[in-house]
Amino acid sequence: MAEKMKKRLDTNSNSYTIIYSVVIVIIVSFLLAFVFQALKPAQDANVALDKKKQILYSLNLRGLNDQEAATQYKETVIADEVINEQGEVVESGSMGGEKNGFALSSADFKAGKLALYICKVNGETKYVIPVYGMGLWGPISGYIAINADKKTVYGAYFNHESETAGLGAEIKDNAQWQAKFKGKHLFNGKDAAHITLAVKKASDLKDPSTQVDAVTGATLTSNGVSDMLHDCLEKYVKFLSDK
């Protein structure tokens, strides 16, 4: 009897090794799936909080801890609207909204669903627009806050996934560089139908009212930011031109 059992459970056979491996893979897969599902709500909450902070950063509201940022977002964002390229409101959003414009991604942007955050800062209306683009090593993104006149920048924040520390990464890490966007004009005086806000090398700066000096040593990433601003804000021109 013992010899029969030994033959059935021959641990040196190829079939035993294959069956054992399959069982282990199945068990590990189930455990990973369980852990992923258990942690997903917390991960989603962290991603949402980080997004709220970035929106607030563009409004020059920085230095907030997690709880302060969550509260400030609810008080500052009047509505997370969804508009189309004609400037028409598709979804009105809500106070401190997280389900309309807030829920949109770069894929939705490409499909023509544009997020627009209506905000109040010190009693004044501000509009926050998300932007998406490509840097030297990967995707870059950000938010541009615009004054109630729809013509001048109130603030800016940029993010990246993989840029060189001290160079391209400066678009995220250098608050002083981001502050250079404040007060810049989206349009020049000659053309109110196309975005002229841009990032240029110091040697190429011609219109200080619409152009920001590029990050030193990060020409390609700076060019990516400039292209991102033009390509994304162009889709909002109808809204921005509406008095």
JSON list of N, CA, C and O in Angstrom, two decimals, residues 3-35:
[
{"chain": "A", "resi": 3, "resn": "GLU", "atom": "N", "xyz": [3.91, 1.47, -1.01]},
{"chain": "A", "resi": 3, "resn": "GLU", "atom": "CA", "xyz": [4.64, 1.58, -2.28]},
{"chain": "A", "resi": 3, "resn": "GLU", "atom": "C", "xyz": [3.75, 2.18, -3.36]},
{"chain": "A", "resi": 3, "resn": "GLU", "atom": "O", "xyz": [4.21, 2.94, -4.21]},
{"chain": "A", "resi": 4, "resn": "LYS", "atom": "N", "xyz": [2.44, 1.81, -3.35]},
{"chain": "A", "resi": 4, "resn": "LYS", "atom": "CA", "xyz": [1.50, 2.37, -4.33]},
{"chain": "A", "resi": 4, "resn": "LYS", "atom": "C", "xyz": [1.35, 3.88, -4.15]},
{"chain": "A", "resi": 4, "resn": "LYS", "atom": "O", "xyz": [1.31, 4.63, -5.11]},
{"chain": "A", "resi": 5, "resn": "MET", "atom": "N", "xyz": [1.24, 4.30, -2.88]},
{"chain": "A", "resi": 5, "resn": "MET", "atom": "CA", "xyz": [1.11, 5.73, -2.60]},
{"chain": "A", "resi": 5, "resn": "MET", "atom": "C", "xyz": [2.36, 6.48, -3.06]},
{"chain": "A", "resi": 5, "resn": "MET", "atom": "O", "xyz": [2.30, 7.58, -3.60]},
{"chain": "A", "resi": 6, "resn": "LYS", "atom": "N", "xyz": [3.52, 5.89, -2.87]},
{"chain": "A", "resi": 6, "resn": "LYS", "atom": "CA", "xyz": [4.77, 6.52, -3.27]},
{"chain": "A", "resi": 6, "resn": "LYS", "atom": "C", "xyz": [4.82, 6.71, -4.77]},
{"chain": "A", "resi": 6, "resn": "LYS", "atom": "O", "xyz": [5.29, 7.72, -5.28]},
{"chain": "A", "resi": 7, "resn": "LYS", "atom": "N", "xyz": [4.30, 5.66, -5.48]},
{"chain": "A", "resi": 7, "resn": "LYS", "atom": "CA", "xyz": [4.29, 5.77, -6.93]},
{"chain": "A", "resi": 7, "resn": "LYS", "atom": "C", "xyz": [3.35, 6.87, -7.40]},
{"chain": "A", "resi": 7, "resn": "LYS", "atom": "O", "xyz": [3.62, 7.60, -8.34]},
{"chain": "A", "resi": 8, "resn": "ARG", "atom": "N", "xyz": [2.19, 6.96, -6.73]},
{"chain": "A", "resi": 8, "resn": "ARG", "atom": "CA", "xyz": [1.21, 7.99, -7.09]},
{"chain": "A", "resi": 8, "resn": "ARG", "atom": "C", "xyz": [1.76, 9.39, -6.83]},
{"chain": "A", "resi": 8, "resn": "ARG", "atom": "O", "xyz": [1.46, 10.33, -7.54]},
{"chain": "A", "resi": 9, "resn": "LEU", "atom": "N", "xyz": [2.58, 9.55, -5.78]},
{"chain": "A", "resi": 9, "resn": "LEU", "atom": "CA", "xyz": [3.11, 10.86, -5.41]},
{"chain": "A", "resi": 9, "resn": "LEU", "atom": "C", "xyz": [4.61, 10.92, -5.66]},
{"chain": "A", "resi": 9, "resn": "LEU", "atom": "O", "xyz": [5.38, 11.33, -4.81]},
{"chain": "A", "resi": 10, "resn": "ASP", "atom": "N", "xyz": [5.00, 10.52, -6.83]},
{"chain": "A", "resi": 10, "resn": "ASP", "atom": "CA", "xyz": [6.42, 10.55, -7.19]},
{"chain": "A", "resi": 10, "resn": "ASP", "atom": "C", "xyz": [6.86, 12.00, -7.39]},
{"chain": "A", "resi": 10, "resn": "ASP", "atom": "O", "xyz": [6.61, 12.61, -8.44]},
{"chain": "A", "resi": 11, "resn": "THR", "atom": "N", "xyz": [7.48, 12.54, -6.37]},
{"chain": "A", "resi": 11, "resn": "THR", "atom": "CA", "xyz": [7.86, 13.97, -6.41]},
{"chain": "A", "resi": 11, "resn": "THR", "atom": "C", "xyz": [8.97, 14.26, -7.39]},
{"chain": "A", "resi": 11, "resn": "THR", "atom": "O", "xyz": [9.30, 15.42, -7.63]},
{"chain": "A", "resi": 12, "resn": "ASN", "atom": "N", "xyz": [9.56, 13.22, -7.95]},
{"chain": "A", "resi": 12, "resn": "ASN", "atom": "CA", "xyz": [10.62, 13.44, -8.93]},
{"chain": "A", "resi": 12, "resn": "ASN", "atom": "C", "xyz": [10.12, 13.41, -10.37]},
{"chain": "A", "resi": 12, "resn": "ASN", "atom": "O", "xyz": [10.88, 13.67, -11.30]},
{"chain": "A", "resi": 13, "resn": "SER", "atom": "N", "xyz": [8.83, 13.14, -10.53]},
{"chain": "A", "resi": 13, "resn": "SER", "atom": "CA", "xyz": [8.27, 13.07, -11.88]},
{"chain": "A", "resi": 13, "resn": "SER", "atom": "C", "xyz": [7.97, 14.46, -12.44]},
{"chain": "A", "resi": 13, "resn": "SER", "atom": "O", "xyz": [7.74, 15.41, -11.70]},
{"chain": "A", "resi": 14, "resn": "ASN", "atom": "N", "xyz": [7.98, 14.55, -13.75]},
{"chain": "A", "resi": 14, "resn": "ASN", "atom": "CA", "xyz": [7.67, 15.83, -14.42]},
{"chain": "A", "resi": 14, "resn": "ASN", "atom": "C", "xyz": [6.23, 16.25, -14.17]},
{"chain": "A", "resi": 14, "resn": "ASN", "atom": "O", "xyz": [5.93, 17.43, -13.99]},
{"chain": "A", "resi": 15, "resn": "SER", "atom": "N", "xyz": [5.33, 15.28, -14.16]},
{"chain": "A", "resi": 15, "resn": "SER", "atom": "CA", "xyz": [3.91, 15.59, -13.97]},
{"chain": "A", "resi": 15, "resn": "SER", "atom": "C", "xyz": [3.67, 16.19, -12.59]},
{"chain": "A", "resi": 15, "resn": "SER", "atom": "O", "xyz": [2.90, 17.14, -12.43]},
{"chain": "A", "resi": 16, "resn": "TYR", "atom": "N", "xyz": [4.37, 15.67, -11.58]},
{"chain": "A", "resi": 16, "resn": "TYR", "atom": "CA", "xyz": [4.22, 16.21, -10.22]},
{"chain": "A", "resi": 16, "resn": "TYR", "atom": "C", "xyz": [4.70, 17.66, -10.17]},
{"chain": "A", "resi": 16, "resn": "TYR", "atom": "O", "xyz": [4.06, 18.54, -9.58]},
{"chain": "A", "resi": 17, "resn": "THR", "atom": "N", "xyz": [5.84, 17.91, -10.80]},
{"chain": "A", "resi": 17, "resn": "THR", "atom": "CA", "xyz": [6.40, 19.27, -10.81]},
{"chain": "A", "resi": 17, "resn": "THR", "atom": "C", "xyz": [5.45, 20.25, -11.48]},
{"chain": "A", "resi": 17, "resn": "THR", "atom": "O", "xyz": [5.23, 21.36, -10.99]},
{"chain": "A", "resi": 18, "resn": "ILE", "atom": "N", "xyz": [4.87, 19.84, -12.61]},
{"chain": "A", "resi": 18, "resn": "ILE", "atom": "CA", "xyz": [3.94, 20.71, -13.34]},
{"chain": "A", "resi": 18, "resn": "ILE", "atom": "C", "xyz": [2.69, 20.99, -12.52]},
{"chain": "A", "resi": 18, "resn": "ILE", "atom": "O", "xyz": [2.26, 22.14, -12.40]},
{"chain": "A", "resi": 19, "resn": "ILE", "atom": "N", "xyz": [2.11, 19.93, -11.94]},
{"chain": "A", "resi": 19, "resn": "ILE", "atom": "CA", "xyz": [0.89, 20.09, -11.14]},
{"chain": "A", "resi": 19, "resn": "ILE", "atom": "C", "xyz": [1.16, 20.98, -9.92]},
{"chain": "A", "resi": 19, "resn": "ILE", "atom": "O", "xyz": [0.38, 21.88, -9.60]},
{"chain": "A", "resi": 20, "resn": "TYR", "atom": "N", "xyz": [2.30, 20.74, -9.27]},
{"chain": "A", "resi": 20, "resn": "TYR", "atom": "CA", "xyz": [2.67, 21.53, -8.10]},
{"chain": "A", "resi": 20, "resn": "TYR", "atom": "C", "xyz": [2.82, 23.00, -8.47]},
{"chain": "A", "resi": 20, "resn": "TYR", "atom": "O", "xyz": [2.32, 23.90, -7.76]},
{"chain": "A", "resi": 21, "resn": "SER", "atom": "N", "xyz": [3.47, 23.27, -9.59]},
{"chain": "A", "resi": 21, "resn": "SER", "atom": "CA", "xyz": [3.69, 24.65, -10.04]},
{"chain": "A", "resi": 21, "resn": "SER", "atom": "C", "xyz": [2.37, 25.34, -10.35]},
{"chain": "A", "resi": 21, "resn": "SER", "atom": "O", "xyz": [2.16, 26.51, -10.00]},
{"chain": "A", "resi": 22, "resn": "VAL", "atom": "N", "xyz": [1.47, 24.63, -11.02]},
{"chain": "A", "resi": 22, "resn": "VAL", "atom": "CA", "xyz": [0.17, 25.20, -11.38]},
{"chain": "A", "resi": 22, "resn": "VAL", "atom": "C", "xyz": [-0.62, 25.56, -10.14]},
{"chain": "A", "resi": 22, "resn": "VAL", "atom": "O", "xyz": [-1.23, 26.64, -10.05]},
{"chain": "A", "resi": 23, "resn": "VAL", "atom": "N", "xyz": [-0.62, 24.65, -9.14]},
{"chain": "A", "resi": 23, "resn": "VAL", "atom": "CA", "xyz": [-1.35, 24.90, -7.90]},
{"chain": "A", "resi": 23, "resn": "VAL", "atom": "C", "xyz": [-0.80, 26.13, -7.19]},
{"chain": "A", "resi": 23, "resn": "VAL", "atom": "O", "xyz": [-1.55, 27.00, -6.72]},
{"chain": "A", "resi": 24, "resn": "ILE", "atom": "N", "xyz": [0.53, 26.24, -7.12]},
{"chain": "A", "resi": 24, "resn": "ILE", "atom": "CA", "xyz": [1.16, 27.39, -6.46]},
{"chain": "A", "resi": 24, "resn": "ILE", "atom": "C", "xyz": [0.80, 28.69, -7.17]},
{"chain": "A", "resi": 24, "resn": "ILE", "atom": "O", "xyz": [0.48, 29.70, -6.54]},
{"chain": "A", "resi": 25, "resn": "VAL", "atom": "N", "xyz": [0.86, 28.65, -8.52]},
{"chain": "A", "resi": 25, "resn": "VAL", "atom": "CA", "xyz": [0.53, 29.86, -9.31]},
{"chain": "A", "resi": 25, "resn": "VAL", "atom": "C", "xyz": [-0.91, 30.29, -9.06]},
{"chain": "A", "resi": 25, "resn": "VAL", "atom": "O", "xyz": [-1.20, 31.48, -8.90]},
{"chain": "A", "resi": 26, "resn": "ILE", "atom": "N", "xyz": [-1.82, 29.32, -9.01]},
{"chain": "A", "resi": 26, "resn": "ILE", "atom": "CA", "xyz": [-3.24, 29.62, -8.77]},
{"chain": "A", "resi": 26, "resn": "ILE", "atom": "C", "xyz": [-3.44, 30.23, -7.39]},
{"chain": "A", "resi": 26, "resn": "ILE", "atom": "O", "xyz": [-4.14, 31.25, -7.22]},
{"chain": "A", "resi": 27, "resn": "ILE", "atom": "N", "xyz": [-2.79, 29.65, -6.38]},
{"chain": "A", "resi": 27, "resn": "ILE", "atom": "CA", "xyz": [-2.91, 30.16, -5.01]},
{"chain": "A", "resi": 27, "resn": "ILE", "atom": "C", "xyz": [-2.37, 31.58, -4.91]},
{"chain": "A", "resi": 27, "resn": "ILE", "atom": "O", "xyz": [-3.00, 32.48, -4.35]},
{"chain": "A", "resi": 28, "resn": "VAL", "atom": "N", "xyz": [-1.18, 31.80, -5.49]},
{"chain": "A", "resi": 28, "resn": "VAL", "atom": "CA", "xyz": [-0.56, 33.13, -5.45]},
{"chain": "A", "resi": 28, "resn": "VAL", "atom": "C", "xyz": [-1.42, 34.16, -6.19]},
{"chain": "A", "resi": 28, "resn": "VAL", "atom": "O", "xyz": [-1.59, 35.29, -5.74]},
{"chain": "A", "resi": 29, "resn": "SER", "atom": "N", "xyz": [-1.99, 33.75, -7.33]},
{"chain": "A", "resi": 29, "resn": "SER", "atom": "CA", "xyz": [-2.84, 34.64, -8.11]},
{"chain": "A", "resi": 29, "resn": "SER", "atom": "C", "xyz": [-4.06, 35.07, -7.31]},
{"chain": "A", "resi": 29, "resn": "SER", "atom": "O", "xyz": [-4.43, 36.26, -7.31]},
{"chain": "A", "resi": 30, "resn": "PHE", "atom": "N", "xyz": [-4.69, 34.12, -6.63]},
{"chain": "A", "resi": 30, "resn": "PHE", "atom": "CA", "xyz": [-5.84, 34.44, -5.79]},
{"chain": "A", "resi": 30, "resn": "PHE", "atom": "C", "xyz": [-5.46, 35.39, -4.65]},
{"chain": "A", "resi": 30, "resn": "PHE", "atom": "O", "xyz": [-6.19, 36.33, -4.34]},
{"chain": "A", "resi": 31, "resn": "LEU", "atom": "N", "xyz": [-4.29, 35.15, -4.05]},
{"chain": "A", "resi": 31, "resn": "LEU", "atom": "CA", "xyz": [-3.85, 36.00, -2.95]},
{"chain": "A", "resi": 31, "resn": "LEU", "atom": "C", "xyz": [-3.57, 37.42, -3.44]},
{"chain": "A", "resi": 31, "resn": "LEU", "atom": "O", "xyz": [-3.95, 38.40, -2.79]},
{"chain": "A", "resi": 32, "resn": "LEU", "atom": "N", "xyz": [-2.91, 37.54, -4.60]},
{"chain": "A", "resi": 32, "resn": "LEU", "atom": "CA", "xyz": [-2.62, 38.86, -5.15]},
{"chain": "A", "resi": 32, "resn": "LEU", "atom": "C", "xyz": [-3.90, 39.60, -5.51]},
{"chain": "A", "resi": 32, "resn": "LEU", "atom": "O", "xyz": [-4.01, 40.82, -5.28]},
{"chain": "A", "resi": 33, "resn": "ALA", "atom": "N", "xyz": [-4.85, 38.88, -6.10]},
{"chain": "A", "resi": 33, "resn": "ALA", "atom": "CA", "xyz": [-6.12, 39.50, -6.47]},
{"chain": "A", "resi": 33, "resn": "ALA", "atom": "C", "xyz": [-6.86, 39.98, -5.22]},
{"chain": "A", "resi": 33, "resn": "ALA", "atom": "O", "xyz": [-7.44, 41.07, -5.22]},
{"chain": "A", "resi": 34, "resn": "PHE", "atom": "N", "xyz": [-6.80, 39.18, -4.16]},
{"chain": "A", "resi": 34, "resn": "PHE", "atom": "CA", "xyz": [-7.46, 39.56, -2.91]},
{"chain": "A", "resi": 34, "resn": "PHE", "atom": "C", "xyz": [-6.82, 40.81, -2.31]},
{"chain": "A", "resi": 34, "resn": "PHE", "atom": "O", "xyz": [-7.51, 41.75, -1.89]},
{"chain": "A", "resi": 35, "resn": "VAL", "atom": "N", "xyz": [-5.48, 40.83, -2.28]},
{"chain": "A", "resi": 35, "resn": "VAL", "atom": "CA", "xyz": [-4.76, 41.98, -1.71]},
{"chain": "A", "resi": 35, "resn": "VAL", "atom": "C", "xyz": [-5.04, 43.23, -2.55]},
{"chain": "A", "resi": 35, "resn": "VAL", "atom": "O", "xyz": [-5.26, 44.32, -2.00]}
]
